[in-house]
Structures are given as structure tokens and as C-alpha cells.
Amino acid sequence: MSELPLEDFYCIIPAGGVGSRLWPLSRADAPKFLHDLTGSGSTLLRATWNRLIPLSGEQRVMVVTGRAHRAAVEEQIPALTDENVVLESEPRENTAAIGLAAAILERRHPGVIIGSFAADHVIGNEPLFRAAVTEAVAAARAGYITTVGITPTEPAVGFGYIHVGEPLTVSGAKSVRKVVSFVEKPNLKTAKKYLAGGDYLWNASMFIAKASVLLEQIGTSHPEMLAALLELAEAWDDPATRGPAVDRIWPSLTKVAIDYSVAEPAAAAGKLAVVPGHFNWDDVGDFASLAKLNSSGRPTDLAILGENARVLSDASSGIVVSQTGRVISLIGIKNVVVVDTPDALLVTTSENAQRVKSVVEALRLTGSTEVL
Amino acid sequence: MSELPLEDFYCIIPAGGVGSRLWPLSRADAPKFLHDLTGSGSTLLRATWNRLIPLSGEQRVMVVTGRAHRAAVEEQIPALTDENVVLESEPRENTAAIGLAAAILERRHPGVIIGSFAADHVIGNEPLFRAAVTEAVAAARAGYITTVGITPTEPAVGFGYIHVGEPLTVSGAKSVRKVVSFVEKPNLKTAKKYLAGGDYLWNASMFIAKASVLLEQIGTSHPEMLAALLELAEAWDDPATRGPAVDRIWPSLTKVAIDYSVAEPAAAAGKLAVVPGHFNWDDVGDFASLAKLNSSGRPTDLAILGENARVLSDASSGIVVSQTGRVISLIGIKNVVVVDTPDALLVTTSENAQRVKSVVEALRLTGSTEVL
């Protein structure tokens, strides 16, 4: 295994999404990545940073976030320098975020390898994580766009999957394989087939590649976007030119997820590789996921999040998130989900966890934006 | 029908119980009778008072309540004079409360007829209520202890029932019948039989009798209690003797519900009469009952109580009580019950409404008495 930190390797942390399915815990001004969702004492963003610096070193992590979150992000990561923060004037999806960071890094350090890791995922067993990323960086060095796919532990229907193909021969990446395709979230029957077959991994949205290769791939499907990103990167490091370039170019960038702009076309072109990861991973996509994550592995426990939580319950499943210190009494609801915040209350069940997003939409439509 | 107000008729309103099954809406310092549970703009106590004064006149209503509620009760009923309030130094159940009021009234006005009516029930169609009470007073004048039983509209399992016997011949009380027995809350099968048979009425805990007859009946089963009540009444109207007598006697009174001390033994002795009442009545015993009461008669409506309620819900049944003005979002729980107060939150379903009382017990045991 290569020595850490890895040579010429930069981490990019796109810290963007609010996490609507975790409303009213997650808000526009308190997005998911700024919460400690595991009781670890660290926000997800900080935990992501802590996990990545052994791989790249402190000076080689770049966070891409919204202007509104600058202060909160810097509070979480005091070591961040101005050079290592990219502030988005408005959200334009993660191809723009990751692409701009890659273009800036490529300009500063030609030939650099970048790895993009979501700011709001939870990962256990970090030595295995580092081993997988180290292999992925070796594959990237060999020219592949490489992802780390998670070995499934159950027939999850909430994740996308990676269909894995033949092994590749890459020095320093003994388990790397070709990606056949990326597939959308399956139904339960299909998920069970994937789990049994062994050729499918969970898509954890990690992408490791030479910055130049990633940018080239963006250019293949979105040439106008590549041109814009390069122009922005060119102007970035000069205070006199950055502002005008951002104002002119950023709002024009296509809103597209990197899964569509990079992963799927690269897989179709045979340029995508995957390293299987055997560590625990979760994107904490909704309260059902958060309940599972916080029930100490015992499915018969009610998970309770909140320092001053005072919960009296007969529920043997589900989750209570308490931010108010109020007494919370629950009687007779299976898989109950209660999120108690100072200005908004959510009551539902794990089975309905995915529908929380629609509440956020409804609140937006009815003008209750102050609680979003 | 006799002219109103009825001659020599005094109303007693025992305003005691907290209403534990309506926690956290009802509290020790904000018992059920001090709440407006119907959106009428009046508390249940005030509505009870308003309903009774046409029968007895303003000066002939006596409220029995705890010392802690004196200010709140007087605020609700500014017309109450000191003479018309009996303050309990501690709760001793309603035989003590009603018995003492009856003893005081009998001493002041020998031969008086009293009617006792709970402070926290809801009644519709007041002309029919007045008609039933007028008949009951006629039966009381003839020597019976008389109750008004409610004609059932459904096979309720939350109420006690009155088994009705043969008609009695009493002038001014054409529908009065003998009571065979009082029966406890039935199961659903039995309740259906009661409803179909037509010989059972709901026990609404209304008792109308000559004060002397009621006291005599208490003395039959609890002679020591009768003696104590008469001694207390003797001392009551002299400021010099009331305090010492209360301190000495009140704590010694037996805690017993009037259903057991008066109604059941009187029925067994053939001394109890009943006038069927055809008005709407509810004791608002729990949140299932409160939901029904506030759903505008449409069983597919979510009932919402609270001036500043902001509820976003897909529920077509159940109830939300909002005291905080917070946004409340509910997804996918049938017959949901959410009671949102500044310091305590209850989440359950109508099916579990009766179990709320056990939460109160549990909170007491765990020392969370500040929210009770």
C-alpha cells in the first residue's frame, strides 16, 4: 500500500444539498452536512474532513459550498484557507461544483489527481476506506475515472447500484474492476437479485480521477460547460477577475448531477473503474436510515438523538430527534418518527420517511419558507 | 313544564378532576374544566354555568373546587359570590364534594333540592337538557334520587350505563323510570346489546335529589362520613369555626365516587329514578372523544384545536391540539393524535387514547411532575 498522504492527491468535498428528507432537522441554513447525526460529537462535514486528511494532507482538501454556509464551514474546519474554499453564488448541482474545483486544481497543479467525496455521508472502519481510496487513486493514475462502490449488506432500495464487470490489471489496485453500468434505485425484488448475484455495489458517489480526465469527460457530454469551467478557473486566482467571471459564468452553468454528466457516459465508454469498499457506509438519506444508524444495531431500539432529550415511549423502533428539551410521550405507534424542533414538528413513520421531501415542497408552496 | 328557574332548586358543580387522559392539554394547574374544548369560546366550566343558571338562577349555583383553582374559577364566573364557592383543601373525590355542598345548602335552606352536574362535560340542545332536568326535579320533589341518563347513539365502551326499569308515576315527570342498576363500562359486544335493547342509558353523572335524601343515602353506606359532613356544614358559615373544622375533618373524609356511595346502593334499594335525556352529551374523556367532538361530525376530518395552529397533514382522521404556533407536519399515521404544548408533546393514535393516563402515571413515577 502506498504511503499516506498520497502523492499529488487532492480531495474535493462538495457541501451542497440541504437534505430535504431530513426536514425539519435539516434546513436551508442548517443543511445535513452541518449536523452531528451519529452522536459522535462531529458534524458530518467535520467527520468527512477528518476522514480525508490522512489521504491528502490538510492543505489538499477543497470544500465547495454555498456563500451562506461560509462561516459555518470555516467554524467546522478552522484549518481551511481561502485557497481551499470554493463558494457557490447559487447552487448549480455537483457537476459544476466538482468540475470547477477540478479545473482550479488542474490549473494550479497540472496532472493532479482529485477525489470527490460527499460531505454528508457516514463511513465506518476508516482503514478499509483508506485502503479502497488508495487503490482508486492508483487506478486514476493509470487513467481511469474510478469510483469506490460499497459491498451491499442488504437489498437496499434507497441507493443506486454499480454493475461491476471484469477485473482490470492496474499496479497498486489489486481489486479494481471495470464498471458495466450505473443503475438507478431498484425495487426490492431487483435489489435482492443484485445482493445475491454479487456483481452489484452501492453507488456512494465517490469519484477519483486525474482532474484533466474528469474535465475531459465533462467536455465529452457538455462541451460548453467545460469551456465555461476552464474560463472560470482561469479567472479564479486573481481577485480582480474572479468576481466578474463568477457573476457572468456561474449562473449559466448546466445543472446536472455528476452521475449523469460523468459516471454514466464514462461507464458506457468503458473508461470507468470501481474499487469495492468493504467498510460500512450510509448516505443517511432519510429518517428511516437515521433511525437504523442510531439504534445501536438493535432493530428493536427506539433511536433518540438530542442532548437534552426527555422521551417516554412504548415504541421499540423508530426515532426521536429532540432539539427542545420538551417531554415527548409516544404511545402505540410502530416505527414512529418524531422530529421536535423549536419552530417545526414532524410526526411520521419510517415507512413514510421518503415522503418527507413532499412536506418541504408543500411548505414552500404554502409560503411557510421561514421553517425550511 | 314548570316555570324556570325551578323553585327551591340549587345546582352544584363539582369542578375537581384534572382529566389525566387529556394530558398534556389538561394539567394539575389547568384542569380539563378550565379549557375550551369545543372552540365555543367558553371553558367547559363556564359553559356548564351558562347551561345551569336558567334552571336555578345565578344565585343558586354552588361550585366546589380546589383552593388552587379559586382565582381561575372566579375569573370564569365573576358572578360567583363567596357564599357559592366551596374550596377543597385537598381532593377527596366527589361524594365529599357534593355531600358537603348538599349539607351546607340543606342547613341554609331546609328542604332544598340539589342537582349535581360535572363541570367538564359537553352538552348540545339545551332546551332538551332543561326539560329533562325539570322532570328530574319533579321526581326529586317526590322523594326519589334521580339521574338523567343519556339515550345512547352508538355502542360506546367508554361510558358506564344505567339499566332502566319500569315507568314511575310522578306528577311533572312523565318519562321518569325506575333504575334497575348501574353497570360499568361494557365491552363492545355488550355495548351493542345495550344499544339494541333500548333499556340502557349512558350514565352522565347527574344526580338530582332533595339534599336531605341524598345525605341520608350517603349515611346509609357511610354513616361516619355523613356525621362528618354535617359537622363541617354546621361550622361552615361562621368564619371563626370554618377553618378549624376544615383542617380537622376534611382530610378524614372517605374518598369515594358518588356512583358507589349513592347511586349503586340507592338503585339496589329501589330508590333511584331516571329521566331519559335526548340531548347530545359527551364527557370528553380522552382525545378520541375530543377528536370526534371537533371533527364537525365528519369522521374523515382531522380535528384541529388551537388558535394559531399551523398543520400540514395527510391525515383524514384524528386530532391535533396546538398551543405553540409551530408548524406541525403529519405524514401517514391513521387516527393520529398530536398534542403540542410549550413543555410537553404527546404523539399517539385514537385507538391508544385511553392509555394516556398511564403516561401521566409514568411521568409521576419518574419525577417529571413539572409537566403534570
XYZ file of C-alpha atoms in Angstrom:
744
model
C 0.000 0.000 0.000
C 1.232 3.469 -0.916
C 2.407 5.775 1.814
C -0.020 8.366 3.109
C -0.674 11.107 2.300
C -0.937 10.071 -1.338
C 1.219 11.954 -3.823
C -0.439 14.652 -5.930
C -3.831 13.763 -4.498
C -6.436 16.398 -3.680
C -9.791 15.822 -2.040
C -12.869 17.776 -3.052
C -15.829 17.956 -0.669
C -18.977 19.242 -2.346
C -21.001 20.503 0.634
C -24.228 21.457 -1.012
C -27.518 19.661 -0.565
C -29.902 20.623 2.220
C -31.151 17.088 2.839
C -34.867 17.787 2.422
C -35.873 14.325 3.556
C -34.362 15.151 6.939
C -36.543 18.228 7.449
C -37.148 19.814 9.970
C -33.741 18.775 11.277
C -32.044 19.847 8.050
C -32.822 23.377 6.906
C -31.599 25.738 4.252
C -29.488 27.454 6.920
C -28.600 24.214 8.720
C -28.081 21.645 5.978
C -27.481 17.990 6.697
C -23.678 18.234 6.499
C -23.643 20.699 9.416
C -25.352 18.203 11.766
C -23.925 15.551 14.011
C -26.229 12.710 13.018
C -24.399 9.890 14.763
C -23.827 11.291 18.229
C -20.086 11.254 17.502
C -19.598 14.845 18.543
C -18.633 15.865 14.989
C -20.751 17.249 12.200
C -20.861 15.098 9.074
C -18.699 17.701 7.293
C -16.068 17.675 10.009
C -16.097 13.861 10.112
C -15.624 13.818 6.326
C -12.673 16.197 6.626
C -11.149 14.124 9.431
C -11.501 11.010 7.297
C -9.868 12.570 4.234
C -6.843 14.437 5.606
C -4.807 11.255 6.203
C -5.202 10.579 2.463
C -4.378 14.023 1.103
C -2.967 16.115 3.947
C -4.680 19.150 5.440
C -3.588 21.551 2.725
C -5.038 19.431 -0.053
C -8.718 19.395 0.748
C -11.036 21.755 -1.102
C -14.572 22.413 0.132
C -17.195 23.653 -2.309
C -20.158 25.209 -0.559
C -22.753 27.965 -0.744
C -21.870 31.514 0.240
C -24.412 31.340 3.065
C -22.522 28.462 4.694
C -19.056 30.005 4.567
C -18.941 30.970 8.252
C -20.361 27.660 9.461
C -17.939 25.668 7.289
C -14.952 27.682 8.464
C -16.068 27.209 12.056
C -16.184 23.472 11.487
C -12.798 23.406 9.766
C -10.589 26.196 11.102
C -7.658 24.817 9.095
C -9.368 25.715 5.828
C -7.597 28.526 3.962
C -9.284 30.837 1.477
C -7.441 28.988 -1.248
C -9.203 25.782 -0.257
C -12.779 27.035 -0.305
C -14.901 27.470 -3.413
C -18.029 29.496 -2.695
C -21.000 28.982 -4.976
C -23.050 32.099 -5.618
C -26.047 29.807 -6.104
C -26.479 26.018 -6.224
C -25.865 24.533 -9.698
C -25.671 20.783 -8.852
C -22.476 18.873 -8.320
C -21.011 18.658 -11.836
C -20.496 22.427 -11.640
C -19.168 22.252 -8.075
C -16.761 19.362 -8.591
C -15.861 20.453 -12.117
C -14.881 23.954 -11.024
C -12.792 22.644 -8.138
C -11.088 20.191 -10.509
C -10.418 22.927 -13.056
C -8.926 25.238 -10.403
C -6.731 22.438 -9.037
C -5.601 21.346 -12.513
C -4.603 24.907 -13.296
C -2.669 25.242 -10.035
C -1.127 21.770 -10.148
C -1.152 20.274 -13.635
C -1.516 16.469 -13.577
C -3.157 16.404 -10.154
C -5.470 13.572 -9.115
C -8.709 14.567 -7.427
C -11.165 12.564 -5.368
C -14.651 13.843 -4.703
C -16.441 12.742 -1.520
C -19.859 13.870 -0.328
C -19.858 15.994 2.838
C -22.851 14.260 4.380
C -22.243 10.525 4.310
C -21.356 8.293 7.243
C -18.490 5.814 6.997
C -17.249 3.242 9.468
C -13.945 1.357 9.532
C -11.716 4.065 8.129
C -8.648 1.867 7.484
C -10.712 -0.052 4.907
C -11.935 3.260 3.469
C -8.365 4.493 3.089
C -7.303 1.207 1.513
C -10.078 1.439 -1.082
C -9.325 5.085 -1.908
C -5.627 4.297 -2.175
C -6.410 1.640 -4.787
C -8.773 4.024 -6.547
C -6.028 6.655 -6.747
C -3.702 4.061 -8.311
C -6.381 3.304 -10.914
C -6.882 7.029 -11.516
C -3.149 7.411 -12.015
C -3.468 4.732 -14.706
C -6.039 6.903 -16.468
C -9.355 5.575 -15.242
C -12.171 7.543 -13.740
C -12.588 5.426 -10.648
C -15.325 5.102 -8.103
C -15.447 3.251 -4.813
C -18.533 1.040 -4.692
C -19.848 -0.292 -1.417
C -20.343 -4.025 -0.974
C -24.058 -4.337 -0.186
C -25.102 -5.803 3.161
C -28.830 -5.840 2.443
C -31.192 -5.419 -0.522
C -31.420 -1.636 -0.150
C -33.895 0.172 -2.402
C -32.754 3.655 -1.433
C -29.397 3.578 -3.209
C -28.250 3.473 -6.831
C -26.105 0.480 -7.807
C -22.956 -0.078 -9.851
C -22.948 -3.108 -12.140
C -19.404 -4.481 -11.911
C -17.569 -6.141 -14.801
C -14.233 -7.831 -15.421
C -11.149 -7.298 -13.248
C -8.613 -4.763 -14.511
C -4.865 -5.075 -14.213
C -3.583 -1.965 -12.509
C -0.461 -1.719 -10.385
C -1.387 -0.887 -6.784
C -5.076 -1.625 -7.342
C -5.480 -5.346 -6.995
C -9.262 -5.360 -6.607
C -10.188 -2.798 -9.251
C -12.744 -3.839 -11.830
C -14.401 -2.352 -14.845
C -17.838 -0.744 -14.432
C -20.505 -2.110 -16.792
C -23.101 0.492 -15.893
C -24.679 2.625 -13.228
C -28.241 1.632 -12.371
C -30.973 3.614 -10.649
C -32.529 2.704 -7.286
C -34.106 -0.728 -7.809
C -37.305 -2.216 -6.438
C -36.969 -4.772 -3.661
C -37.099 -7.808 -5.948
C -34.314 -6.440 -8.141
C -32.319 -5.351 -5.082
C -32.472 -8.903 -3.739
C -31.224 -10.214 -7.086
C -28.356 -7.707 -7.019
C -27.417 -8.751 -3.492
C -27.484 -12.470 -4.289
C -25.577 -12.130 -7.577
C -22.569 -10.343 -6.090
C -21.904 -8.193 -9.176
C -23.508 -5.058 -7.850
C -22.154 -2.457 -5.466
C -23.797 0.614 -3.926
C -23.026 3.909 -5.613
C -21.560 6.092 -2.852
C -20.897 8.985 -5.230
C -17.130 8.900 -4.794
C -15.165 9.769 -7.924
C -11.390 9.642 -8.182
C -9.618 10.672 -11.384
C -6.944 12.842 -12.850
C -8.533 16.290 -12.886
C -7.755 16.512 -16.591
C -9.525 13.204 -17.302
C -12.592 14.212 -15.308
C -12.767 17.560 -17.115
C -12.329 15.888 -20.471
C -15.222 13.572 -19.653
C -17.411 16.549 -18.740
C -16.416 18.080 -22.063
C -17.490 14.985 -23.957
C -21.124 15.324 -22.859
C -21.191 19.061 -22.054
C -18.545 20.864 -24.129
C -19.960 24.331 -23.395
C -19.755 23.568 -19.686
C -16.122 22.515 -19.917
C -15.265 25.768 -21.670
C -17.071 27.760 -19.010
C -15.392 25.883 -16.147
C -11.922 26.434 -17.653
C -12.660 30.119 -18.133
C -13.812 30.409 -14.520
C -10.742 28.564 -13.257
C -8.504 30.869 -15.321
C -10.016 33.901 -13.606
C -10.251 32.322 -10.153
C -6.949 33.052 -8.517
C -6.865 36.751 -9.418
C -9.094 38.819 -7.076
C -9.630 41.328 -9.871
C -11.072 38.804 -12.280
C -12.778 36.182 -10.078
C -15.848 38.210 -9.122
C -16.821 39.349 -12.602
C -16.191 35.855 -14.003
C -18.365 34.218 -11.326
C -21.156 36.727 -11.883
C -21.033 36.177 -15.628
C -20.375 32.453 -15.917
C -21.636 30.584 -12.823
C -25.382 31.222 -13.345
C -25.073 29.903 -16.912
C -23.662 26.501 -15.923
C -25.836 23.477 -16.645
C -27.453 21.940 -13.553
C -26.549 18.281 -13.837
C -25.531 15.579 -11.384
C -22.090 14.094 -11.926
C -23.693 10.647 -12.137
C -25.224 11.749 -15.441
C -22.507 14.062 -16.769
C -19.553 11.815 -15.966
C -20.297 8.402 -14.460
C -22.863 7.015 -16.884
C -21.198 8.162 -20.140
C -17.744 7.113 -18.875
C -19.108 3.678 -17.956
C -20.702 3.377 -21.385
C -17.361 4.273 -22.972
C -15.516 1.672 -20.876
C -13.480 4.306 -19.066
C -14.890 3.795 -15.600
C -13.319 1.590 -12.946
C -14.517 0.626 -9.488
C -12.806 -0.484 -6.299
C -15.099 -2.437 -3.975
C -15.242 -0.960 -0.491
C -15.909 -3.292 2.416
C -16.474 -0.584 5.032
C -19.825 0.483 6.480
C -21.368 3.325 4.557
C -24.645 5.217 4.635
C -25.836 8.360 2.908
C -28.313 8.992 5.773
C -30.891 9.831 3.185
C -33.949 9.883 5.399
C -35.185 9.304 8.941
C -35.531 5.546 8.425
C -31.830 5.477 7.630
C -31.052 7.774 10.558
C -33.080 5.529 12.887
C -31.131 2.469 11.781
C -27.843 4.298 12.169
C -28.641 5.325 15.738
C -30.314 2.218 17.107
C -27.013 0.663 18.146
C -27.554 -2.031 15.576
C -30.537 -3.353 17.518
C -33.623 -3.100 15.330
C -35.830 -3.208 18.435
C -34.493 0.035 19.874
C -36.068 3.437 19.573
C -33.256 5.734 18.479
C -33.030 9.023 20.319
C -30.988 11.979 19.083
C -30.665 15.136 21.144
C -28.596 16.193 24.110
C -31.495 17.078 26.379
C -33.978 14.550 25.048
C -36.697 13.546 27.539
C -38.595 10.747 25.868
C -41.205 8.490 27.402
C -42.174 5.875 24.866
C -43.503 2.376 24.403
C -42.086 2.287 20.878
C -39.460 -0.352 20.185
C -38.491 1.108 16.825
C -38.251 4.393 15.021
C -36.509 7.602 16.016
C -36.980 10.723 18.084
C -34.925 13.805 17.331
C -35.276 16.296 20.151
C -33.950 19.844 19.934
C -36.198 21.444 22.521
C -35.780 19.572 25.792
C -39.554 19.146 25.988
C -41.048 15.986 27.425
C -42.033 13.772 24.484
C -44.527 10.973 25.093
C -45.202 8.351 22.454
C -47.872 5.686 22.703
C -48.603 2.830 20.358
C -47.095 3.880 17.027
C -44.771 1.415 15.331
C -41.626 2.772 13.659
C -42.562 6.245 14.798
C -40.532 9.240 13.640
C -40.786 12.419 15.707
C -38.589 15.423 14.994
C -39.119 18.131 17.563
C -37.521 21.481 16.780
C -38.257 24.934 18.203
C -40.394 26.066 15.266
C -41.468 22.901 13.476
C -42.589 19.407 14.367
C -42.630 16.333 12.135
C -44.571 13.202 13.016
C -44.466 10.221 10.688
C -43.215 6.629 10.463
C -40.127 5.012 8.964
C -42.270 3.639 6.137
C -43.152 7.192 5.144
C -39.644 8.596 5.567
C -39.143 9.173 1.845
C -42.288 11.308 1.734
C -40.812 13.985 3.996
C -39.455 15.716 0.902
C -43.010 16.344 -0.262
C -43.783 18.135 3.003
C -40.932 20.500 2.263
C -42.380 21.093 -1.205
C -45.812 21.710 0.278
C -44.426 24.153 2.842
C -42.639 26.003 0.065
C -45.836 26.205 -1.964
C -47.855 27.438 1.003
C -45.319 30.142 1.777
C -44.051 28.722 5.076
C -40.484 29.256 3.900
C -39.269 30.507 7.271
C -39.205 26.933 8.563
C -37.404 25.486 5.513
C -93.479 22.151 32.277
C -92.626 24.087 35.438
C -91.599 27.697 35.166
C -87.888 28.480 35.231
C -85.971 28.981 37.390
C -87.238 25.968 39.327
C -88.430 26.581 42.871
C -86.053 25.666 45.708
C -83.573 24.183 43.239
C -79.810 24.592 43.670
C -77.149 23.420 41.262
C -73.838 22.012 42.475
C -70.873 21.939 40.101
C -68.056 19.727 41.354
C -65.041 21.113 39.476
C -62.365 18.697 40.500
C -60.739 16.165 38.199
C -57.655 17.060 36.185
C -58.583 14.916 33.186
C -55.415 12.848 33.031
C -56.361 11.236 29.746
C -56.248 14.683 28.167
C -52.638 15.296 29.211
C -50.635 17.362 28.242
C -53.563 19.633 27.450
C -55.035 19.127 30.911
C -52.658 19.730 33.795
C -52.893 19.961 37.553
C -52.871 23.750 37.195
C -55.005 23.788 34.052
C -57.576 21.021 34.530
C -59.987 19.974 31.849
C -62.849 22.165 33.097
C -60.763 25.312 32.538
C -60.311 24.544 28.809
C -62.437 25.448 25.844
C -62.516 22.048 24.176
C -65.148 22.756 21.579
C -63.969 26.011 20.065
C -67.081 27.674 21.512
C -65.136 30.470 23.148
C -66.158 29.275 26.636
C -64.367 26.974 29.032
C -66.273 23.819 29.924
C -66.875 25.259 33.412
C -68.316 28.491 32.070
C -70.463 26.588 29.572
C -71.763 24.408 32.422
C -72.609 27.513 34.445
C -74.351 29.114 31.448
C -76.373 25.949 30.937
C -77.472 25.738 34.589
C -78.438 29.293 35.525
C -81.719 29.206 33.576
C -82.702 26.258 35.798
C -81.689 27.633 39.189
C -80.893 31.303 38.773
C -77.445 32.845 39.186
C -77.556 32.942 42.964
C -78.310 29.250 43.314
C -75.256 27.647 41.756
C -72.518 26.349 44.036
C -69.082 25.455 42.668
C -66.894 23.020 44.591
C -63.266 23.233 43.548
C -59.685 23.043 44.793
C -58.100 26.003 46.549
C -55.544 26.253 43.741
C -58.294 26.895 41.197
C -60.141 29.588 43.126
C -58.792 32.509 41.080
C -59.319 30.771 37.757
C -62.859 29.750 38.679
C -63.758 33.266 39.822
C -62.312 34.675 36.631
C -64.528 32.316 34.627
C -67.604 33.138 36.697
C -67.398 36.689 38.040
C -70.970 36.372 39.365
C -69.882 33.754 41.925
C -70.094 35.016 45.485
C -68.032 33.647 48.364
C -71.196 32.006 49.607
C -71.419 29.985 46.419
C -67.905 28.563 46.370
C -66.727 25.583 48.392
C -62.958 25.281 48.373
C -61.457 21.863 48.960
C -58.214 21.880 50.904
C -57.305 18.682 49.052
C -59.166 16.396 46.633
C -61.357 13.775 48.389
C -63.451 12.502 45.436
C -66.936 13.695 44.611
C -69.010 12.172 47.416
C -67.200 14.525 49.801
C -67.508 17.478 47.416
C -71.178 17.038 46.560
C -72.068 15.853 50.062
C -70.568 18.907 51.728
C -72.281 21.290 49.305
C -75.579 19.471 49.911
C -75.120 19.647 53.687
C -74.336 23.370 53.587
C -77.350 24.067 51.370
C -79.698 21.920 53.491
C -78.598 23.835 56.570
C -79.159 27.204 54.896
C -82.381 26.218 53.143
C -84.045 23.201 54.724
C -85.956 21.095 52.191
C -83.903 22.316 49.220
C -83.499 20.201 46.084
C -79.994 19.950 44.684
C -78.726 18.840 41.287
C -75.111 17.932 40.743
C -73.598 18.380 37.273
C -69.989 17.774 36.259
C -68.018 20.880 35.304
C -66.322 19.261 32.320
C -68.970 17.660 30.142
C -70.272 18.897 26.814
C -73.989 19.096 26.128
C -75.895 20.083 22.999
C -79.556 21.034 22.605
C -80.072 22.825 25.888
C -83.889 23.034 25.738
C -83.987 19.221 25.874
C -81.447 19.299 28.735
C -83.619 21.738 30.671
C -86.706 19.648 30.015
C -85.014 16.514 31.372
C -83.694 18.278 34.475
C -87.112 19.823 35.107
C -88.638 16.342 35.120
C -85.840 15.076 37.347
C -86.501 17.871 39.839
C -90.166 16.862 39.927
C -89.133 13.265 40.671
C -86.719 14.518 43.336
C -89.546 16.535 44.892
C -91.465 13.250 45.086
C -88.604 11.765 47.099
C -86.503 9.970 44.508
C -82.816 10.324 43.948
C -82.990 10.980 40.255
C -80.434 10.897 37.500
C -80.647 11.974 33.884
C -79.475 9.156 31.618
C -78.449 9.830 28.053
C -80.129 7.914 25.242
C -77.210 6.140 23.530
C -76.466 6.921 19.897
C -73.744 4.310 19.463
C -72.342 1.274 21.299
C -69.887 3.323 23.375
C -67.446 1.375 25.554
C -66.087 4.453 27.338
C -69.186 5.178 29.429
C -70.981 3.458 32.290
C -74.608 2.536 31.639
C -77.867 2.732 33.575
C -80.182 -0.252 33.312
C -83.674 1.210 33.171
C -86.733 -0.468 34.695
C -90.459 0.213 34.881
C -92.058 3.639 34.435
C -92.884 5.572 37.598
C -95.919 7.743 38.098
C -94.745 11.163 39.177
C -96.530 14.407 38.535
C -94.491 16.634 36.212
C -92.157 13.779 35.249
C -93.929 11.872 32.525
C -90.878 9.971 31.280
C -89.297 9.065 34.624
C -88.490 5.381 35.194
C -87.046 3.273 37.917
C -83.342 2.378 37.789
C -82.581 -1.358 37.952
C -78.843 -0.935 38.324
C -75.741 0.976 37.334
C -73.339 -1.027 35.173
C -69.663 -0.464 34.489
C -68.177 0.329 31.068
C -69.063 -2.680 28.871
C -67.102 -4.379 26.103
C -68.193 -3.733 22.534
C -70.385 -6.810 22.254
C -72.263 -5.942 25.422
C -72.480 -2.283 24.403
C -74.108 -3.325 21.124
C -76.620 -5.411 23.030
C -77.387 -2.447 25.305
C -77.885 -0.182 22.299
C -80.169 -2.646 20.511
C -82.249 -3.485 23.584
C -83.218 0.097 24.409
C -83.221 -0.395 28.191
C -79.835 1.152 28.814
C -78.835 4.794 29.062
C -75.436 6.408 29.451
C -74.528 7.463 32.984
C -73.765 11.167 32.738
C -73.174 11.528 36.479
C -76.060 13.915 37.046
C -77.830 13.473 40.372
C -80.907 15.399 41.426
C -82.449 14.885 44.866
C -83.630 16.586 47.995
C -80.402 17.429 49.812
C -81.740 15.600 52.851
C -82.451 12.455 50.832
C -79.013 12.477 49.251
C -77.356 12.931 52.640
C -79.450 10.173 54.153
C -78.328 7.861 51.347
C -74.661 8.724 51.995
C -75.317 7.931 55.662
C -76.713 4.522 54.795
C -73.433 3.316 53.308
C -71.039 5.716 55.071
C -72.536 6.828 58.394
C -69.252 8.254 59.704
C -68.997 10.367 56.570
C -72.494 11.764 56.978
C -71.719 12.787 60.549
C -68.511 14.494 59.428
C -70.248 16.315 56.562
C -72.990 17.603 58.882
C -70.409 18.774 61.394
C -68.492 20.579 58.647
C -71.674 22.201 57.337
C -72.586 23.331 60.861
C -69.235 25.120 61.155
C -69.154 26.396 57.558
C -70.950 29.710 57.656
C -69.090 31.100 60.665
C -65.622 32.377 59.709
C -64.393 31.578 63.215
C -65.278 27.905 63.023
C -64.939 27.003 59.312
C -61.133 26.917 59.136
C -60.523 24.692 62.153
C -63.354 22.365 61.131
C -61.988 22.002 57.603
C -58.490 21.333 58.900
C -59.756 18.723 61.306
C -62.490 16.992 59.327
C -61.853 17.296 55.552
C -58.697 15.150 55.415
C -60.543 12.366 57.247
C -63.376 12.061 54.706
C -63.593 8.814 52.764
C -62.507 9.068 49.124
C -65.375 7.529 47.235
C -67.158 8.298 43.990
C -70.840 9.158 44.298
C -71.630 6.342 41.861
C -70.577 3.904 44.583
C -71.672 5.772 47.731
C -75.083 6.844 46.437
C -76.132 5.647 43.004
C -75.492 1.911 43.231
C -76.879 1.365 46.754
C -79.895 3.608 46.048
C -80.615 1.676 42.855
C -80.340 -1.599 44.741
C -82.803 -0.237 47.284
C -85.276 0.813 44.589
C -84.900 4.482 45.463
C -83.279 5.651 42.252
C -85.165 7.125 39.314
C -84.005 8.179 35.875
C -85.222 10.616 33.279
C -84.019 9.795 29.759
C -82.229 12.714 28.107
C -82.364 13.007 24.341
C -79.732 15.729 24.011
C -76.168 15.286 22.790
C -73.769 14.626 25.616
C -70.087 13.768 25.940
C -67.759 13.580 28.899
C -64.781 14.328 26.589
C -62.923 11.600 28.400
C -59.976 11.267 26.052
C -58.508 12.505 22.788
C -60.558 10.068 20.701
C -63.655 11.676 22.154
C -62.201 15.153 21.660
C -61.379 14.308 18.033
C -64.937 13.184 17.373
C -66.326 16.273 19.067
C -64.245 18.595 16.902
C -64.420 16.915 13.517
C -67.614 18.725 12.554
C -69.404 15.408 12.572
C -67.377 14.235 9.578
C -65.394 11.156 10.592
C -62.955 11.779 7.730
C -61.767 15.115 9.065
C -58.650 15.755 11.072
C -59.775 17.871 14.020
C -57.585 20.846 14.820
C -57.755 22.751 18.098
C -55.645 25.840 18.682
C -55.911 29.452 17.683
C -52.606 29.674 15.869
C -52.470 26.085 14.627
C -50.341 25.593 11.507
C -50.901 21.995 10.479
C -49.806 20.291 7.269
C -51.199 16.801 7.226
C -52.315 13.947 5.013
C -54.339 12.520 7.906
C -58.073 12.233 7.370
C -58.795 11.437 10.998
C -57.520 12.091 14.483
C -56.762 15.364 16.201
C -54.075 17.984 16.563
C -54.060 20.267 19.580
C -51.647 23.119 19.015
C -50.660 25.554 21.744
C -47.353 26.694 20.311
C -47.946 28.063 16.830
C -45.241 25.766 15.488
C -45.563 24.204 12.054
C -46.814 20.644 12.570
C -46.362 18.153 9.736
C -48.005 14.752 9.825
C -47.423 12.004 7.302
C -49.101 8.647 7.012
C -50.469 7.934 10.502
C -54.126 6.970 10.748
C -56.178 8.438 13.615
C -53.138 10.383 14.747
C -53.267 12.342 17.994
C -50.717 15.122 18.446
C -50.850 17.470 21.410
C -48.231 20.174 21.132
C -47.715 22.307 24.230
C -44.772 24.520 25.197
C -43.180 21.978 27.532
C -44.637 18.611 26.564
C -45.587 16.759 23.413
C -47.885 13.765 23.097
C -47.987 11.598 19.975
C -50.372 8.665 19.812
C -53.478 7.423 17.993
C -57.188 7.454 18.842
C -57.005 3.699 19.492
C -54.496 4.369 22.278
C -56.286 7.399 23.720
C -57.254 5.620 26.939
C -53.613 4.794 27.616
C -52.638 8.449 28.013
C -53.445 8.161 31.701
C -50.602 5.656 32.099
C -48.171 8.182 30.653
C -49.182 10.576 33.396
C -48.561 7.846 35.958
C -45.176 7.095 34.425
C -44.210 10.770 34.428
C -45.192 10.998 38.076
C -43.097 7.944 38.912
C -40.089 9.274 37.022
C -40.297 12.622 38.783
C -41.299 14.717 35.778
C -44.036 16.317 37.849
C -43.424 19.805 36.487
C -45.238 18.858 33.281
C -48.216 17.249 35.024
